[in-house]
């Protein structure tokens, strides 16, 4: 029942070793008066072109385990893939699912300075629209703001009309693409932090952690295309997030170096505990998420984040 507008910019290049490299940027709006003007679009085109020219010449990164800083958009996608899908209620009772969080309600799964809400009633965050906004879900239940994680402790799940033990009622998260059966899905996943520093200070903390671990560099992950996660019981309980723009940040003060070929892989219960601190400015990632009930518009918002490994 909602009307969305999207303008997609896409550019593709090929490195000398044959690797295909993609960059994209989306403008999203829901009121014709808020459409981007030509200057904003052309400015973003120029940024994408400059990044692509750098990426096709950038060296391949070597396999790496160590500290990384994710900008807000990158952190938002990280939480969507690593946490969000595993907090969808129907996954907690399907025996074919890994049920990562099914029996962890009331337990600490994140550092105590992190809280997470899903709020499809919220239409904007700052100047950014939130694509996961809707008044009623696809089962006729009013959208609700729910606290999934409170100060690191798991408290709730996104629920449709399909009940699970301890959670008999829908909280307005039954969603679907037209023609498919609704299941519990994410709406607007918003990460909040009480351990905030400026992004500049977070970068200094990254360099300090690189030195503490005896590494030559850490990674600064600036933008992410998306990712996927395995939740089935017969699959490894792992995720993969696909960065688009990544820099090596050196401990000795050398200029940052753009690199390519990076994937972030890990397991959720370990990765979520590695967060050291966050920035103080949330950023929004809008997209369309595909899962069992098809493709639905979603948003994720998070501040920049420092991960020790």
Coordinates of C-alpha atoms in Angstrom, one line a residue:
X1 CA 0.0 0.0 0.0
X2 CA 3.0 2.4 0.1
X3 CA 4.4 4.3 -2.9
X4 CA 8.2 4.4 -3.2
X5 CA 10.4 6.1 -5.7
X6 CA 14.0 4.9 -6.4
X7 CA 16.7 6.2 -8.7
X8 CA 19.5 3.7 -9.1
X9 CA 23.0 4.6 -10.2
X10 CA 25.2 1.7 -11.3
X11 CA 28.8 1.6 -12.7
X12 CA 30.9 -1.5 -13.5
X13 CA 34.6 -1.9 -14.1
X14 CA 37.1 -4.6 -14.7
X15 CA 40.5 -4.9 -13.1
X16 CA 43.6 -6.0 -15.1
X17 CA 43.3 -9.5 -13.6
X18 CA 39.7 -9.8 -14.8
X19 CA 37.8 -9.1 -11.6
X20 CA 34.5 -7.5 -12.1
X21 CA 33.9 -4.5 -9.8
X22 CA 30.6 -2.9 -9.1
X23 CA 29.6 0.4 -7.5
X24 CA 26.1 1.7 -7.0
X25 CA 24.1 4.3 -5.2
X26 CA 20.4 4.6 -4.6
X27 CA 18.2 7.7 -4.1
X28 CA 15.0 6.8 -2.3
X29 CA 12.0 9.0 -1.6
X30 CA 8.2 8.7 -1.2
X31 CA 7.1 12.2 -1.9
X32 CA 7.6 13.6 -5.5
X33 CA 8.6 16.9 -4.0
X34 CA 11.6 15.2 -2.4
X35 CA 13.1 13.9 -5.6
X36 CA 16.9 14.6 -5.9
X37 CA 17.8 17.4 -8.2
X38 CA 20.2 17.1 -11.1
X39 CA 23.1 18.5 -9.2
X40 CA 22.8 15.9 -6.4
X41 CA 22.6 13.1 -8.9
X42 CA 25.5 14.3 -11.0
X43 CA 27.7 14.8 -7.9
X44 CA 27.0 11.3 -6.9
X45 CA 27.8 10.0 -10.4
X46 CA 31.2 11.8 -10.2
X47 CA 31.9 10.2 -6.8
X48 CA 31.1 6.7 -8.2
X49 CA 33.3 7.3 -11.2
X50 CA 36.2 8.4 -9.1
X51 CA 35.9 5.4 -6.8
X52 CA 35.7 3.0 -9.8
X53 CA 38.8 4.5 -11.3
X54 CA 40.6 3.8 -8.0
X55 CA 39.2 0.3 -7.5
X56 CA 40.2 -1.1 -10.9
X57 CA 43.8 -0.2 -10.1
X58 CA 43.7 -1.2 -6.4
X59 CA 45.6 -4.3 -5.2
X60 CA 43.9 -7.5 -4.1
X61 CA 43.8 -7.8 -0.3
X62 CA 45.4 -10.8 1.4
X63 CA 43.3 -13.0 3.7
X64 CA 43.2 -11.1 7.0
X65 CA 42.0 -11.5 10.6
X66 CA 42.2 -8.4 12.7
X67 CA 40.5 -5.1 13.7
X68 CA 38.1 -3.4 11.3
X69 CA 36.0 -0.2 11.4
X70 CA 32.7 -0.1 9.6
X71 CA 31.0 3.1 8.6
X72 CA 27.4 3.5 9.5
X73 CA 25.9 2.2 6.3
X74 CA 28.3 -0.8 6.4
X75 CA 27.4 -1.5 10.0
X76 CA 23.7 -1.3 9.2
X77 CA 24.0 -4.0 6.6
X78 CA 26.2 -6.0 9.0
X79 CA 23.4 -6.0 11.6
X80 CA 20.7 -6.8 9.1
X81 CA 22.5 -9.9 8.0
X82 CA 24.2 -11.1 11.2
X83 CA 21.4 -10.3 13.7
X84 CA 18.2 -9.3 11.9
X85 CA 17.4 -12.5 10.1
X86 CA 18.0 -14.6 13.2
X87 CA 15.5 -12.4 15.2
X88 CA 12.6 -13.2 12.8
X89 CA 10.1 -15.2 14.9
X90 CA 9.2 -18.1 12.6
X91 CA 12.8 -19.2 12.5
X92 CA 12.8 -20.0 16.2
X93 CA 10.4 -22.9 15.9
X94 CA 11.3 -24.4 12.5
X95 CA 13.4 -27.5 13.3
X96 CA 15.1 -27.1 9.9
X97 CA 16.5 -23.7 11.1
X98 CA 19.6 -23.2 13.1
X99 CA 17.6 -21.5 15.8
X100 CA 20.5 -19.4 16.9
X101 CA 18.6 -17.2 19.3
X102 CA 15.6 -19.5 20.1
X103 CA 16.6 -20.3 23.7
X104 CA 18.6 -17.1 24.4
X105 CA 15.8 -14.7 25.4
X106 CA 17.0 -13.0 28.6
X107 CA 20.7 -13.8 27.8
X108 CA 23.4 -11.4 26.8
X109 CA 24.3 -11.7 23.1
X110 CA 25.9 -8.3 22.5
X111 CA 28.0 -5.8 24.5
X112 CA 25.9 -4.0 27.2
X113 CA 26.2 -0.7 25.3
X114 CA 24.2 -2.0 22.3
X115 CA 20.4 -2.0 22.0
X116 CA 18.4 -2.8 18.9
X117 CA 14.8 -1.9 18.0
X118 CA 12.6 -2.7 15.0
X119 CA 10.3 0.2 14.4
X120 CA 8.2 0.1 11.1
X121 CA 6.1 3.0 12.5
X122 CA 9.1 5.4 12.0
X123 CA 9.2 7.0 8.5
X124 CA 12.4 9.0 8.8
X125 CA 15.7 9.0 10.7
X126 CA 17.1 12.5 10.5
X127 CA 16.9 13.5 6.8
X128 CA 16.8 9.9 5.5
X129 CA 13.5 8.1 4.8
X130 CA 13.2 4.6 6.1
X131 CA 11.9 2.1 3.5
X132 CA 10.7 -0.4 6.1
X133 CA 7.9 2.0 7.2
X134 CA 4.3 0.8 7.0
X135 CA 1.1 1.4 9.1
X136 CA -0.2 -2.2 9.0
X137 CA 1.6 -5.5 8.2
X138 CA 0.3 -7.9 5.5
X139 CA -1.8 -9.8 8.0
X140 CA -3.7 -6.6 9.0
X141 CA -1.9 -6.1 12.3
X142 CA -0.8 -2.5 13.2
X143 CA 2.9 -2.0 13.0
X144 CA 4.7 -1.8 16.4
X145 CA 8.0 -0.6 17.7
X146 CA 9.6 -3.5 19.5
X147 CA 12.8 -3.7 21.5
X148 CA 14.8 -6.8 20.3
X149 CA 17.9 -6.2 22.4
X150 CA 18.1 -4.1 25.5
X151 CA 21.6 -3.2 26.7
X152 CA 23.0 -6.3 25.1
X153 CA 20.2 -8.7 26.4
X154 CA 17.9 -10.4 23.9
X155 CA 14.3 -9.6 24.8
X156 CA 12.0 -10.1 21.8
X157 CA 11.5 -11.3 18.2
X158 CA 9.8 -9.9 15.1
X159 CA 6.5 -11.7 15.2
X160 CA 3.7 -12.4 12.6
X161 CA 0.5 -14.2 13.5
X162 CA 2.4 -17.4 13.7
X163 CA 3.1 -17.9 17.4
X164 CA 6.2 -19.4 19.1
X165 CA 6.6 -20.5 22.7
X166 CA 6.6 -17.5 25.0
X167 CA 5.5 -15.1 22.2
X168 CA 1.8 -15.9 21.3
X169 CA 0.9 -12.6 19.7
X170 CA 1.9 -10.8 16.5
X171 CA 3.7 -7.5 16.9
X172 CA 3.0 -6.3 13.4
X173 CA 5.9 -7.9 11.4
X174 CA 4.0 -10.4 9.2
X175 CA 5.2 -9.3 5.7
X176 CA 5.2 -10.7 2.2
X177 CA 5.6 -9.9 -1.5
X178 CA 2.3 -10.1 -3.3
X179 CA 1.3 -13.7 -4.0
X180 CA 3.3 -15.3 -1.2
X181 CA 2.4 -16.3 2.4
X182 CA 3.4 -13.8 5.1
X183 CA 6.1 -14.7 7.6
X184 CA 7.8 -12.6 10.3
X185 CA 10.3 -10.2 8.7
X186 CA 12.3 -7.1 9.5
X187 CA 11.0 -3.6 9.0
X188 CA 13.3 -0.7 10.2
X189 CA 16.1 -2.3 12.2
X190 CA 17.7 0.5 14.3
X191 CA 20.9 0.0 16.3
X192 CA 21.5 2.3 19.3
X193 CA 24.6 2.7 21.4
X194 CA 25.5 4.2 24.7
X195 CA 29.3 3.9 24.1
X196 CA 29.6 6.6 21.5
X197 CA 32.7 8.5 20.3
X198 CA 33.2 10.7 17.3
X199 CA 34.0 8.9 14.1
X200 CA 37.5 10.5 14.2
X201 CA 38.1 9.1 17.6
X202 CA 36.8 5.7 16.5
X203 CA 39.5 5.7 13.8
X204 CA 42.1 6.5 16.4
X205 CA 40.9 3.6 18.4
X206 CA 41.2 1.4 15.3
X207 CA 44.8 2.3 14.9
X208 CA 45.5 1.8 18.6
X209 CA 43.9 -1.7 18.4
X210 CA 46.0 -2.5 15.2
X211 CA 49.1 -1.7 17.2
X212 CA 48.0 -3.6 20.3
X213 CA 47.4 -6.7 18.1
X214 CA 50.8 -6.3 16.4
X215 CA 49.3 -5.9 13.0
X216 CA 50.5 -3.7 10.2
X217 CA 47.1 -2.5 9.3
X218 CA 43.4 -2.7 10.0
X219 CA 40.5 -2.4 7.6
X220 CA 38.1 0.6 7.1
X221 CA 35.0 -0.7 5.4
X222 CA 33.2 2.3 3.9
X223 CA 30.4 0.8 1.9
X224 CA 28.7 -2.6 1.5
X225 CA 26.6 -4.0 -1.4
X226 CA 24.7 -6.4 0.8
X227 CA 25.2 -9.9 1.9
X228 CA 23.6 -13.2 2.8
X229 CA 23.4 -15.5 5.8
X230 CA 22.8 -19.2 6.3
X231 CA 20.1 -19.9 8.9
X232 CA 19.3 -23.5 8.0
X233 CA 20.2 -26.3 10.5
X234 CA 22.0 -28.3 7.8
X235 CA 24.2 -25.3 6.8
X236 CA 27.1 -23.6 8.5
X237 CA 25.7 -21.0 10.9
X238 CA 27.7 -18.3 9.1
X239 CA 27.2 -15.0 7.2
X240 CA 29.0 -13.2 4.4
X241 CA 28.9 -9.5 3.8
X242 CA 30.2 -8.1 0.6
X243 CA 32.0 -4.7 0.9
X244 CA 32.4 -2.4 -2.1
X245 CA 34.9 0.2 -0.8
X246 CA 37.6 -0.9 1.7
X247 CA 40.8 0.8 2.8
X248 CA 43.8 -0.6 4.6
X249 CA 44.6 1.8 7.6
X250 CA 48.3 1.5 8.5
X251 CA 49.7 1.6 12.0
X252 CA 52.8 3.6 10.9
X253 CA 50.8 6.5 9.6
X254 CA 51.1 5.8 5.9
X255 CA 48.1 7.1 3.8
X256 CA 45.2 4.7 3.6
X257 CA 45.3 2.3 0.7
X258 CA 42.2 1.3 -1.3
X259 CA 42.0 -2.5 -1.8
X260 CA 39.6 -4.9 -3.5
X261 CA 38.4 -8.4 -3.1
X262 CA 37.3 -8.2 0.5
X263 CA 34.5 -10.4 1.9
X264 CA 33.5 -10.3 5.6
X265 CA 32.7 -13.8 6.9
X266 CA 32.0 -15.0 10.4
X267 CA 29.6 -16.7 12.8
X268 CA 27.0 -14.5 14.5
X269 CA 27.4 -15.4 18.2
X270 CA 31.2 -14.7 18.0
X271 CA 31.1 -11.7 15.8
X272 CA 28.5 -9.8 17.8
X273 CA 30.6 -10.0 20.9
X274 CA 33.7 -8.4 19.2
X275 CA 32.2 -4.9 19.0
X276 CA 34.4 -2.5 20.9
X277 CA 32.7 0.9 20.5
X278 CA 30.5 2.9 18.0
X279 CA 30.5 6.3 16.4
X280 CA 27.9 8.9 17.3
X281 CA 26.1 9.5 14.0
X282 CA 23.7 6.9 12.7
X283 CA 23.5 6.2 8.9
X284 CA 20.7 4.5 7.0
X285 CA 20.8 1.7 4.5
X286 CA 17.6 1.3 2.4
X287 CA 17.1 -1.8 0.4
X288 CA 14.8 -4.7 -0.7
X289 CA 15.3 -7.9 1.3
X290 CA 14.6 -11.3 -0.2
X291 CA 13.6 -14.3 2.0
X292 CA 10.9 -16.9 2.3
X293 CA 8.0 -14.5 1.7
X294 CA 9.6 -12.7 -1.2
X295 CA 11.2 -9.3 -1.6
X296 CA 10.1 -6.6 0.9
X297 CA 11.4 -3.0 1.4
X298 CA 13.5 -2.7 4.6
X299 CA 15.8 -0.2 6.3
X300 CA 18.7 -0.7 8.7
X301 CA 20.3 2.1 10.6
X302 CA 23.5 2.1 12.7
X303 CA 26.4 4.2 13.8
X304 CA 30.0 3.5 12.7
X305 CA 31.4 0.5 14.6
X306 CA 34.8 -0.8 15.7
X307 CA 35.2 -4.6 15.7
X308 CA 38.3 -6.2 17.3
X309 CA 38.5 -9.1 14.8

